[in-house]
XYZ file of C-alpha atoms in Angstrom:
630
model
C 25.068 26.602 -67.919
C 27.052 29.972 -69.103
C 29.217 29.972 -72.112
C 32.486 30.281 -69.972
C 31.215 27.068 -67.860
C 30.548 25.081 -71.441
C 33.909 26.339 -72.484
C 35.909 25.076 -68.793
C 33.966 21.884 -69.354
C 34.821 20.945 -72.589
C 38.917 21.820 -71.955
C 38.398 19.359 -68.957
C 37.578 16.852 -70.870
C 39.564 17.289 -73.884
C 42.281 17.571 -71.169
C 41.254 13.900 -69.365
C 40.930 12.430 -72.927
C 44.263 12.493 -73.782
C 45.775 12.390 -70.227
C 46.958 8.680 -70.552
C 47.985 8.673 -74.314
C 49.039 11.912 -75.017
C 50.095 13.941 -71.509
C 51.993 16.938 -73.317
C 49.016 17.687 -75.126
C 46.368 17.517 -72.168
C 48.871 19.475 -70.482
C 48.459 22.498 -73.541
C 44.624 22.490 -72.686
C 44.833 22.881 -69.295
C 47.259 25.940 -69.512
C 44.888 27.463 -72.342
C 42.432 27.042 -70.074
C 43.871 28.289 -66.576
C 45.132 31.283 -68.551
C 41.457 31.688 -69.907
C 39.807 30.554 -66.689
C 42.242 30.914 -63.613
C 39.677 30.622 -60.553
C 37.834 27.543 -61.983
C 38.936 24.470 -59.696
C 38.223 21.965 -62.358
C 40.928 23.577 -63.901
C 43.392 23.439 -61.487
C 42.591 19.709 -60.391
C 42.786 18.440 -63.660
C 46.539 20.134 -63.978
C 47.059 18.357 -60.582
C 46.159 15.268 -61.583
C 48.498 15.365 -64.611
C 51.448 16.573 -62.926
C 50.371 13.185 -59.812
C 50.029 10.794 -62.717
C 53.874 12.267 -64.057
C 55.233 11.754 -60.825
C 56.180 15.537 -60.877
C 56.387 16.024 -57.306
C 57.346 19.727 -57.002
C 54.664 21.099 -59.793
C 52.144 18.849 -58.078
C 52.939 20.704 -54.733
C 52.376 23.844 -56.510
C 49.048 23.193 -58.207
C 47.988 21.322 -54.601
C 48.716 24.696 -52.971
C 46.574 26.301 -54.788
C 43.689 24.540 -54.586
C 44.041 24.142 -50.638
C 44.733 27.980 -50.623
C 41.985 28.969 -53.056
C 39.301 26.051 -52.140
C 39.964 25.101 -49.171
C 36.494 23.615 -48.143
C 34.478 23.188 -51.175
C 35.126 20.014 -53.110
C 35.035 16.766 -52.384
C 38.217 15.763 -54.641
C 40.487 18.124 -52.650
C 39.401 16.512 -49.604
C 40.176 13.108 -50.988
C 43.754 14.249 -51.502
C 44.021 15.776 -48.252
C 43.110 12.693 -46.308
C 45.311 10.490 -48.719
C 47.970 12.909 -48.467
C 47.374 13.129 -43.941
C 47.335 8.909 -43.879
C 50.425 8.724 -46.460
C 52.272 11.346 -43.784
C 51.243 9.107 -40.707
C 52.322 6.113 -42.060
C 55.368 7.310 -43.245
C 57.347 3.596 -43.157
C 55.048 2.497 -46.039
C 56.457 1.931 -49.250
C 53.809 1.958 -51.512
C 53.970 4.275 -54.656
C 51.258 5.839 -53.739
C 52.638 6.564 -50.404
C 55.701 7.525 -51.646
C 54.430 10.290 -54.263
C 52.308 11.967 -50.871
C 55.803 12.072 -49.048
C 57.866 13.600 -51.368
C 55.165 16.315 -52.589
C 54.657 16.926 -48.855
C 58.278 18.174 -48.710
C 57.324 20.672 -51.589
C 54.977 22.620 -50.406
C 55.642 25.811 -48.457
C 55.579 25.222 -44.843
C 52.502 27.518 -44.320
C 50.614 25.543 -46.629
C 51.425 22.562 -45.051
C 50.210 23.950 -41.207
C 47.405 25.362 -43.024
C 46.526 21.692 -44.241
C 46.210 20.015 -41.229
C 44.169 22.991 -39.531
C 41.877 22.888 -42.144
C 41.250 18.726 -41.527
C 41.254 19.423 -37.700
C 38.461 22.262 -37.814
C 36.447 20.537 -40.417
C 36.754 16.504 -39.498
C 33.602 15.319 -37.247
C 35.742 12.123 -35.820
C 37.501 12.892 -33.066
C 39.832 10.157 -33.035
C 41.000 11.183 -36.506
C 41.195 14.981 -35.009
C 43.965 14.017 -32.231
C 45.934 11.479 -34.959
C 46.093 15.488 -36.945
C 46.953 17.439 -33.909
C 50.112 14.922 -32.994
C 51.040 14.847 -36.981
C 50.895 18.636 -36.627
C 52.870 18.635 -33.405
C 55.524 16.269 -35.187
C 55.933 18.461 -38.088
C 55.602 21.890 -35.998
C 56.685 21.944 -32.360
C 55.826 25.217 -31.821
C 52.467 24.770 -32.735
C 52.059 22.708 -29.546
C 52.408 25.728 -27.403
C 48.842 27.175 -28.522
C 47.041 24.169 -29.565
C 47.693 21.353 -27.310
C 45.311 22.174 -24.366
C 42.432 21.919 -27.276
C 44.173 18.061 -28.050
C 44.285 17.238 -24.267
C 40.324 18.459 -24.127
C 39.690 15.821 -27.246
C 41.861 13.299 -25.558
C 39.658 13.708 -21.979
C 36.720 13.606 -23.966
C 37.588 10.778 -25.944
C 37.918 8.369 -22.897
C 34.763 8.891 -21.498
C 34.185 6.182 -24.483
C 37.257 4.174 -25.296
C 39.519 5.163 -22.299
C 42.346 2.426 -23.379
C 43.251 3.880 -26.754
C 42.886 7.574 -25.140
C 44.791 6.893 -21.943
C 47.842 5.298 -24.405
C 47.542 7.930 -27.007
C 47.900 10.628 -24.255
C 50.713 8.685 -22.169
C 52.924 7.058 -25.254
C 52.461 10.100 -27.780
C 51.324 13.157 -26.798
C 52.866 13.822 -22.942
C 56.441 13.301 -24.548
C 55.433 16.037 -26.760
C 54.531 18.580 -24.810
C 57.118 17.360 -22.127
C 59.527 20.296 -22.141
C 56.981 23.176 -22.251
C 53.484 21.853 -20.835
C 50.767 24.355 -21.340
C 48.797 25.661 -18.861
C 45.263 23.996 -18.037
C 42.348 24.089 -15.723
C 42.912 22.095 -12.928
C 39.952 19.513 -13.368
C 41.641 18.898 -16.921
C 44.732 18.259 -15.605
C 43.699 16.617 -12.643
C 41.602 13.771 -14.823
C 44.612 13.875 -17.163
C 47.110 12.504 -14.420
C 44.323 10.437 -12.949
C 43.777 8.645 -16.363
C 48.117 8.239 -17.204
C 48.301 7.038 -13.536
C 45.358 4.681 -14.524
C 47.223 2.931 -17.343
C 50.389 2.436 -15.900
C 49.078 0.958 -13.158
C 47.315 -1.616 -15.276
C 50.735 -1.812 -16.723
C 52.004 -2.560 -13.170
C 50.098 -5.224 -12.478
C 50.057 -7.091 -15.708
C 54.724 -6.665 -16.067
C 57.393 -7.964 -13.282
C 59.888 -5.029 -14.157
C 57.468 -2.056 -13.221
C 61.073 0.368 -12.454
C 60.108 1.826 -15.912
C 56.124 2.787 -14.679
C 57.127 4.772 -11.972
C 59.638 6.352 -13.793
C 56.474 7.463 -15.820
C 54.035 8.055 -13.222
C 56.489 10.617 -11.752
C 56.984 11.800 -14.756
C 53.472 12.895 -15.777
C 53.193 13.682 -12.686
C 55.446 16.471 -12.635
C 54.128 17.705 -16.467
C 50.107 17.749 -14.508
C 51.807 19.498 -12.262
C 53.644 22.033 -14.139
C 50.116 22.701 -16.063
C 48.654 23.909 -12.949
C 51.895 26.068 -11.624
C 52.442 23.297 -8.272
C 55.783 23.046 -6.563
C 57.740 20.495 -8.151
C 57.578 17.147 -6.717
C 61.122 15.059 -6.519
C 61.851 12.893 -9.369
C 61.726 8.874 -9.551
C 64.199 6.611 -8.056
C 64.362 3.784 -7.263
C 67.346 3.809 -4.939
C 65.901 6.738 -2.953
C 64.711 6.017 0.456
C 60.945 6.906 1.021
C 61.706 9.002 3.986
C 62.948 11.512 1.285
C 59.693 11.310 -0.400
C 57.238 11.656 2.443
C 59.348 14.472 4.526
C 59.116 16.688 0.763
C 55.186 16.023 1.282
C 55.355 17.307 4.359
C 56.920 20.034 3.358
C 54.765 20.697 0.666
C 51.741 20.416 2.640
C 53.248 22.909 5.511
C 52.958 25.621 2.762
C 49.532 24.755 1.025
C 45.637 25.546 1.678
C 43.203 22.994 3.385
C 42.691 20.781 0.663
C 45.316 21.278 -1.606
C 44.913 19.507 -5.194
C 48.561 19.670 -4.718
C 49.000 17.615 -1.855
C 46.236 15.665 -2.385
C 47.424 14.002 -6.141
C 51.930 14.178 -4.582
C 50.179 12.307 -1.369
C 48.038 9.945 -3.580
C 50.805 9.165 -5.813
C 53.235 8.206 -2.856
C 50.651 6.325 -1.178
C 50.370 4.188 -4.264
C 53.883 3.739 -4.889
C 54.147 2.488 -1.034
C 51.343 0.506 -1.320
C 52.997 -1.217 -4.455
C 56.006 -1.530 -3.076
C 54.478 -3.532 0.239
C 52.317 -5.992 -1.978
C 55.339 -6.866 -4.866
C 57.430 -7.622 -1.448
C 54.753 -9.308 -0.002
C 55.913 -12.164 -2.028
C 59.209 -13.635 -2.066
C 61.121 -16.691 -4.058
C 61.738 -19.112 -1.581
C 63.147 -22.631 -2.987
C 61.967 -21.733 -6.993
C 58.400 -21.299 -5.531
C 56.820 -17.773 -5.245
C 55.965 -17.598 -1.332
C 53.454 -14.942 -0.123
C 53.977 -12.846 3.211
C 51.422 -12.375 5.148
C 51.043 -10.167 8.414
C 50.139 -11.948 11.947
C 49.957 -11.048 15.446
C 53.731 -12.006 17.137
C 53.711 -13.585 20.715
C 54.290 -11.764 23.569
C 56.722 -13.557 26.099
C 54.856 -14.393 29.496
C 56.646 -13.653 32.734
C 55.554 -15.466 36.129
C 56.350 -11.847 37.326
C 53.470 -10.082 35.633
C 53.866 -8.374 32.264
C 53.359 -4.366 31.918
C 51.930 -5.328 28.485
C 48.710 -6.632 29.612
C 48.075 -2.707 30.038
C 47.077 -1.661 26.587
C 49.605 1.014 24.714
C 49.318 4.003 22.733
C 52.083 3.038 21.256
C 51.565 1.284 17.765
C 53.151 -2.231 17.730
C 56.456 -2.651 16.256
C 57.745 -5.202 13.151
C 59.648 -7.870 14.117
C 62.958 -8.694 11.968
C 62.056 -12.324 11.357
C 62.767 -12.415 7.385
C 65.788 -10.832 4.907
C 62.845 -9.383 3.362
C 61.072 -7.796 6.858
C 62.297 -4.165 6.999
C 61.409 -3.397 3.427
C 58.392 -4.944 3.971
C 57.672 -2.952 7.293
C 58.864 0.113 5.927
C 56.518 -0.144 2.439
C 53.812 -0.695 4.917
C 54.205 1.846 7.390
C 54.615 4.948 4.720
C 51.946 3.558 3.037
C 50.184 3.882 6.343
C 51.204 7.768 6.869
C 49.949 8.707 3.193
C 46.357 7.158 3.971
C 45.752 8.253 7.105
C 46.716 12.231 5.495
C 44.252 11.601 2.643
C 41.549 10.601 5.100
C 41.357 13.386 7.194
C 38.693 15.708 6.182
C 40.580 17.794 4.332
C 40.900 15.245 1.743
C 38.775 12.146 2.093
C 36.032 12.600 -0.373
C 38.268 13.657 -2.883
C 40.778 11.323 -2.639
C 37.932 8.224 -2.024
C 36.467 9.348 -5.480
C 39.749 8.793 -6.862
C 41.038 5.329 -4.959
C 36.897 4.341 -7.238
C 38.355 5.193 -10.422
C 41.682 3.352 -10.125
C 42.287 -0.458 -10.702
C 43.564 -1.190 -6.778
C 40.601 -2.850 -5.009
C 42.560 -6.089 -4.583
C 45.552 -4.306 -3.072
C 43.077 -1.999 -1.205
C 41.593 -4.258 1.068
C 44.801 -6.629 1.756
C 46.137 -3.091 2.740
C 43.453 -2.209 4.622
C 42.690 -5.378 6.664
C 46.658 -5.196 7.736
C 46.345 -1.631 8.863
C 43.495 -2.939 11.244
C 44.959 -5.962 12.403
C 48.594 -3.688 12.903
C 46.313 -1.221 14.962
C 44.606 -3.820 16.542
C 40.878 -3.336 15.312
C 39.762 -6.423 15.944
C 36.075 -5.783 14.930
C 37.290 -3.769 11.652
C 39.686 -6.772 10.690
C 36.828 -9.635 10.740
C 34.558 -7.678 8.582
C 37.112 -6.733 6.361
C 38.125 -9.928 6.507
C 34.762 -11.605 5.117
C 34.776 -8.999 2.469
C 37.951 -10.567 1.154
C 36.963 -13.216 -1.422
C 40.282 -14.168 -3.234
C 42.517 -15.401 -0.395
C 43.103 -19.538 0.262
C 41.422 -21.057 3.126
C 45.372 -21.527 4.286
C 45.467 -17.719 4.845
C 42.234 -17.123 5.887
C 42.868 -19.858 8.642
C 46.433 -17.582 9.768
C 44.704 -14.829 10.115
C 41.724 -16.363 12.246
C 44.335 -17.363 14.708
C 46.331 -14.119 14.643
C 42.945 -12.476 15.230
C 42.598 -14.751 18.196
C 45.966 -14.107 19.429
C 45.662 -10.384 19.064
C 42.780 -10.342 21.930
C 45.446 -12.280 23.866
C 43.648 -15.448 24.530
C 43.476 -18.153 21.642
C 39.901 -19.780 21.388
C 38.507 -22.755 20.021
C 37.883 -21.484 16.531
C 42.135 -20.472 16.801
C 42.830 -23.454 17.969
C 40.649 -25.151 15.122
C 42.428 -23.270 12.478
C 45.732 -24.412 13.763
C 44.545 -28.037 13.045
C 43.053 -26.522 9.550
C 46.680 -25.239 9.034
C 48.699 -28.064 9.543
C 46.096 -30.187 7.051
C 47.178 -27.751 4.575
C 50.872 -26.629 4.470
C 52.531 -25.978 1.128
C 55.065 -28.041 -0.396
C 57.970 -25.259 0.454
C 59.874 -26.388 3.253
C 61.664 -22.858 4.524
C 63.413 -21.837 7.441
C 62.651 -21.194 11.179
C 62.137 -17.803 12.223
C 64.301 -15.573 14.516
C 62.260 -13.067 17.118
C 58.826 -14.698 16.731
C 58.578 -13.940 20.311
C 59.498 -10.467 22.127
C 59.154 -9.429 25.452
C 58.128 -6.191 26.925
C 55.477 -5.123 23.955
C 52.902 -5.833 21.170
C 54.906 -6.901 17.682
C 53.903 -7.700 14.188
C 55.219 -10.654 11.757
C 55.455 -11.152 8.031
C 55.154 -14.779 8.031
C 56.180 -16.775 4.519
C 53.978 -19.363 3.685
C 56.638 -21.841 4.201
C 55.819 -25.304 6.029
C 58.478 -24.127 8.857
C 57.511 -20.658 9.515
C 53.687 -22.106 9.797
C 54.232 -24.811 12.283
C 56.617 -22.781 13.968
C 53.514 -20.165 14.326
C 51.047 -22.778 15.385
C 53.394 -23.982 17.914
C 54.062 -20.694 19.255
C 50.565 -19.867 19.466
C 50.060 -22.864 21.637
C 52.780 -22.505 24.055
C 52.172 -18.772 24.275
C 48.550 -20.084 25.171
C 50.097 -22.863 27.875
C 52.839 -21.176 29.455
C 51.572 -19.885 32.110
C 50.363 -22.844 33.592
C 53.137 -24.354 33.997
C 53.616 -21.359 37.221
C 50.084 -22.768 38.238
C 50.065 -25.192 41.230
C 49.456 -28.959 40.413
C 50.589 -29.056 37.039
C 49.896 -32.040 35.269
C 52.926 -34.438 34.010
C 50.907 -34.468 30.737
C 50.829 -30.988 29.911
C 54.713 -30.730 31.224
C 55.664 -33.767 28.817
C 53.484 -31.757 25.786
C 55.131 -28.386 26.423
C 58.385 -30.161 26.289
C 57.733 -31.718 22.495
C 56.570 -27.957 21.719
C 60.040 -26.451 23.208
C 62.180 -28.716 20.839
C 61.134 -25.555 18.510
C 62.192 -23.047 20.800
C 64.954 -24.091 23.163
C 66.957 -21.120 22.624
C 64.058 -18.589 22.393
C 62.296 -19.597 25.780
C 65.202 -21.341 28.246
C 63.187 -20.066 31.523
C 60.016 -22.199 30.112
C 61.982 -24.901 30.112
C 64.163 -24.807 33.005
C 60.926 -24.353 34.882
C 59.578 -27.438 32.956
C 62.356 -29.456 34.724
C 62.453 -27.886 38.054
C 58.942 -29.476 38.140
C 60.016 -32.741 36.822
C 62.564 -32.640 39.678
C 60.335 -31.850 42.517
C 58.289 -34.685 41.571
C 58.600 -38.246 42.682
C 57.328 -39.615 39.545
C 56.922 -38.267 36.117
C 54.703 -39.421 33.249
C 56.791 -38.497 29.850
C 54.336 -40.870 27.842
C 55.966 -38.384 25.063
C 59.920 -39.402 25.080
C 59.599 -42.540 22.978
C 57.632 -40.891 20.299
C 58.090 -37.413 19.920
C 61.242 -36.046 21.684
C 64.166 -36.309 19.685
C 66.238 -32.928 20.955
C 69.649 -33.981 22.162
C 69.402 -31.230 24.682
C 66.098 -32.567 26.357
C 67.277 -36.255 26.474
C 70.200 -35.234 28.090
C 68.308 -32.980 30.769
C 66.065 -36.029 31.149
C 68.634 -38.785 31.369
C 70.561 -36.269 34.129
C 67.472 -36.551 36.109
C 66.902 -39.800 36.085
C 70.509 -40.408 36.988
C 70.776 -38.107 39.746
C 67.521 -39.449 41.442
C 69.003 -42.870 42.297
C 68.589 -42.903 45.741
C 65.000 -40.808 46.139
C 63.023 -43.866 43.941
C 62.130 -41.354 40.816
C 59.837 -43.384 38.869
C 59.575 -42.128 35.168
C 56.736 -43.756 33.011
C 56.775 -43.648 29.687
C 55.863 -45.709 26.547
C 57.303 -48.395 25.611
C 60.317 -48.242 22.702
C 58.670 -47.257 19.341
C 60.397 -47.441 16.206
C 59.458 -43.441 15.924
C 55.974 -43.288 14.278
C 53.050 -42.759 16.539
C 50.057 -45.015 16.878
C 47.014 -44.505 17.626
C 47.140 -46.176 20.877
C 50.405 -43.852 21.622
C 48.922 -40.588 20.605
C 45.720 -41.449 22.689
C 47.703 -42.053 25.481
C 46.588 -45.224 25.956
C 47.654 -48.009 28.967
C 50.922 -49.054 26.822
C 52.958 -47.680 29.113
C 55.698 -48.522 31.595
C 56.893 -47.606 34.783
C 61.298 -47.502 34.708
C 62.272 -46.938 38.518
C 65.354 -45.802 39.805
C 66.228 -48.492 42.711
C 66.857 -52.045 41.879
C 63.340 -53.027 42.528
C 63.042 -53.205 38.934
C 66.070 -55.156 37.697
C 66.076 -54.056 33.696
C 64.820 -50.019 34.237
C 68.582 -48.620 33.805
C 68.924 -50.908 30.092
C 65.648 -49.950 29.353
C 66.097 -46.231 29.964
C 69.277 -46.414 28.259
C 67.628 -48.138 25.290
C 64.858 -45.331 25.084
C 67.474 -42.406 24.829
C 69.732 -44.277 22.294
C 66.707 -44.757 20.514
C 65.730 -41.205 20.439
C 69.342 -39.847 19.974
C 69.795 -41.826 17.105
C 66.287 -39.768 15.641
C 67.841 -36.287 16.304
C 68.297 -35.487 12.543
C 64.155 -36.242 11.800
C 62.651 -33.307 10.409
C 61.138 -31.694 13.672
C 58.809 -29.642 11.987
C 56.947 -32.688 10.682
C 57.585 -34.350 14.099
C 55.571 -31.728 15.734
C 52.756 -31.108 12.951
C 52.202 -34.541 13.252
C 52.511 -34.406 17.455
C 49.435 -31.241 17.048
C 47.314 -33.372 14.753
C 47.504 -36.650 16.469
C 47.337 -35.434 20.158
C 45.077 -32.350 19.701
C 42.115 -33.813 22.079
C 44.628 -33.840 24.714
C 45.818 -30.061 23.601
C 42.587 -28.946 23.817
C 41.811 -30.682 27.185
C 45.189 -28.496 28.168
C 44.198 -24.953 26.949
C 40.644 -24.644 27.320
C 40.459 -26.831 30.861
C 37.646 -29.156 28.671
C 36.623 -31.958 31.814
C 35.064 -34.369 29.337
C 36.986 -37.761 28.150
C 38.837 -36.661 25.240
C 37.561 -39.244 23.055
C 33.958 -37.022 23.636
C 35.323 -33.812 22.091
C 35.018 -32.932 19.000
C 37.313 -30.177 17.321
């Protein structure tokens, strides 16, 4: 050790000896000694630590600049200061004394030396989590500085999440996009491309996990545009929520009129609309419906059968249409069916692999395939929509059962396993009671549903199904009373919807000198059906119209009844039979007085209790019904 190096040394200490008892004169070494030794760092730390312990902020600053300007990487103590001095800046709400002495001396140092600091702990800190936490307390303190150094924060950030990609993804989307909002920088497109893909990433975590999710699209837009602006696209529009998609899609169109095969452009705007459709068409998807949350799901409608022949048995080009049966239908439809445009662009070949990579690295599986087994079932892919079908593992047997049958009803002739899941159906309807459905039926051409899981709307399905499965036979020759009576029990649903079924029904009935209704004491309760009945019966007084039914009930089946069984009676129209007109009488009143049952229990209950005979109806089964098993 030299002379001058014994000499710094013992001033140091002479200095640290009396810093705590006697500060004035540790304070006259260390300016003997700078004045005798002014590079020596020692020196200079020692006179920093004097003027920290006095709570001198502004000399502090000075003797801190210094050092950082004259040693900027060489001692461990200035590093300690630096990082206390960095952590006291970023937690800025603390109130600590320490804290509060970092703060304060901050604001005295020149505003080069204070850039100078944090580029010093950027270049020379190995933890790259600490580097970013720099950049943004750097960006804070000097906008400007954002303009040249934040593509090297968005590279850390990008590399970052290849190992914790939920602190990166919110560091980049809460702190540093708002940053660099106003003047984004410009970046390679794979960095800006896995930069949008990881912000859309979070907030659609954020999505699924919050009711309100106005907010996250506001964001996803948002970033959207900033990724954009990196890589010199077109702006896309802005987010809201009270624009009509239209708007959105015919600006993709637009956009993609003017772009290259395979735009990265068209291909992220197109992706980013399909999601926000796709969104859209699963939050609608379910509905609050009597304080319950009531899930939509998408069936096969019934197409109305004409003893004239029906043009529709021709298949169509034409995709099906959506049938207004719900408030919440046309939002529903349109969700789905812009949804449908943006997938069917990113599939062609132009963009399918990339945009299949990207549907991998984004949390929608679950929405993916409900989306993707409706677009086959609304195209009418059978074969696609069963094996996406077993594919789909979260749905209730309740569902899965609907959308059996509507795959039944979609190759236009129910089967057994339909007609099975009808029964499996009506074993399991929910609690929430609902409303009947308007244009469940349509004439003329193929038509989707939304059907709420509501016990109306899903007997009012199963009951359509069956009728749409039976009503042609009733233009067959030789109809039988039996499946006459059933169809009439079925109608009391759909009176209104279906008046030539039923005025065929009783043009039968009239031709006929007899008629078995073993139904009317048990099942048919419609005012407008007794009356029909009772003005038959009335007006066949002289032509001997025998009409045999079961005898009065007090309203609840029995087994014998529902089997129909040999408790039944023949009410004639002469006076051969002395008591038929009370008797007949006596029936309606009794069924009058039932009009205000709940029909859609009525008629569950009719399915369930007489489905052998159902069965025996639609699939022509020549066995004794108490031989078949369902």
């Amino acid at each position: 050790m030299s002379s001058h190096e014994e000499n710094e040394l013992y001033m140091v200490k002479e200095a640290q000896r009396l810093r705590k008892s006697d500060p004035c004169a540790a304070m006259a070494w260390i300016i003997t000694a700078k004045t005798l030794y002014p590079n020596a760092f020692n020196l200079q730390y020692e006179a920093y630590l004097l003027e920290r312990d006095g709570k001198n902020y502004e000399e502090a600053a000075k003797c801190f600049s210094v050092m950082a300007s004259n040693f900027p990487n060489q001692h461990t103590e200035l590093w300690q200061e630096i990082n206390s001095l960095t952590n006291a800046l970023r937690n800025e709400n603390e109130t600590t004394p320490e804290h509060e002495f970092y703060v304060k001396m901050y604001k005295h140092l020149t505003p080069e030396v204070q850039h100078n600091i944090f580029m010093h702990t950027i270049n020379h800190s190995a933890d790259n989590l600490e580097r970013v936490y720099i950049y943004i307390l750097m960006f804070n303190k000097f906008p400007k500085s954002a303009i040249t150094q934040a593509p090297r924060l968005l590279e850390m950030l990008a590399e970052g999440m290849k190992t914790k990609p939920d602190l990166y993804q919110r560091i980049l989307v809460k702190e540093v996009l708002p940053m660099i909002q106003n003047k984004p920088p410009e970046l390679s497109p794979n960095l800006a491309c896995r930069l949008y893909t990881s912000s859309l990433e979070f907030y659609l975590r954020q999505i699924m996990d919050e009711s309100d999710t106005a907010d996250a699209w506001k964001n996803i837009f948002k970033v959207l545009m900033i990724c954009g602006q990196m890589m010199g696209w077109e702006p896309f529009l802005p987010f809201s929520k009270h624009v009509n998609q239209n708007v959105y899609w015919e600006k993709l169109v637009d956009i993609l009129s003017g772009s290259p095969a395979g735009s990265s452009q068209v291909l992220f705007y197109a992706t980013t609309l399909f999601i926000y459709s796709l969104h859209g068409y699963i939050r609608n998807c379910k509905l609050r419906i009597e304080d319950a949350d009531v899930s939509h799901v998408l069936v096969e409608g019934f197409m109305e059968w004409s003893p004239e022949g029906d043009v529709s048995e021709v298949p169509s080009m034409e995709p099906p249409k959506f049938s207004l049966t719900t408030a919440i239908s046309p939002e529903l439809s349109k969700a789905f069916l812009h949804a449908a445009q943006c997938w069917q662009l990113l599939n062609t070949d132009q963009f399918q692999r990339d945009f299949s990579q990207l549907m991998l690295a984004l949390p929608l599986a679950p929405w993916i395939s409900r989306f993707l087994f409706d677009l086959a079932i609304y195209f009418g892919h059978r074969d696609e929509a069963n094996k996406l079908m077993a594919d789909m593992t979260t749905q209730s047997s309740l569902v899965q059962s609907l959308q059996i049958l509507s795959l039944n009803l979609m190759q236009g002739s129910m089967t057994l396993q339909g007609f099975q899941c009808i029964l499996k159906i009506l074993s399991e309807l929910p609690a929430t009671q609902g409303q009947l459905l308007e244009n469940m039926s349509l004439k003329g051409h193929r038509h989707m549903v939304f059907l709420p899981l509501t016990r109306s709307a899903l007997v009012q399905y199963c009951v359509g199904a069956i009728i749409s499965r039976l009503s042609c036979k009733v233009y067959e020759p030789n109809c039988p009373d039996r499946l006459l009576g059933d169809l009439l029990v079925l109608q009391q649903l759909n009176l209104l919807n279906d008046v030539l079924l039923t005025q065929q029904i009783f043009n039968l009935i009239k031709q006929r000198k007899s008629f078995n209704l073993r139904t009317l004491s048990t099942y048919i309760i419609n005012i407008d059906l007794i009356e029909e009945l009772s003005h038959i019966w009335n007006s066949q007084q002289e032509d001997n119209f025998e009409l045999t039914s079961s005898p009065i009930s007090s309203g609840t089946p029995t087994a014998t009844t529902a089997a129909g069984g040999s408790q039944s009676r023949r009410i004639g129209t002469r006076g051969a039979d002395k008591g038929a007109r009370d008797e007949f009488r006596a029936i309606t009143r009794q069924q009058i007085a039932r009009c205000n049952e709940n029909v859609i229990t009525l008629l569950a209950n009719f399915i369930s209790q007489e489905h052998l005979m159902l069965a025996q109806h639609i699939f022509g089964i020549s066995q004794p019904v108490e031989t078949i098993v369902i």
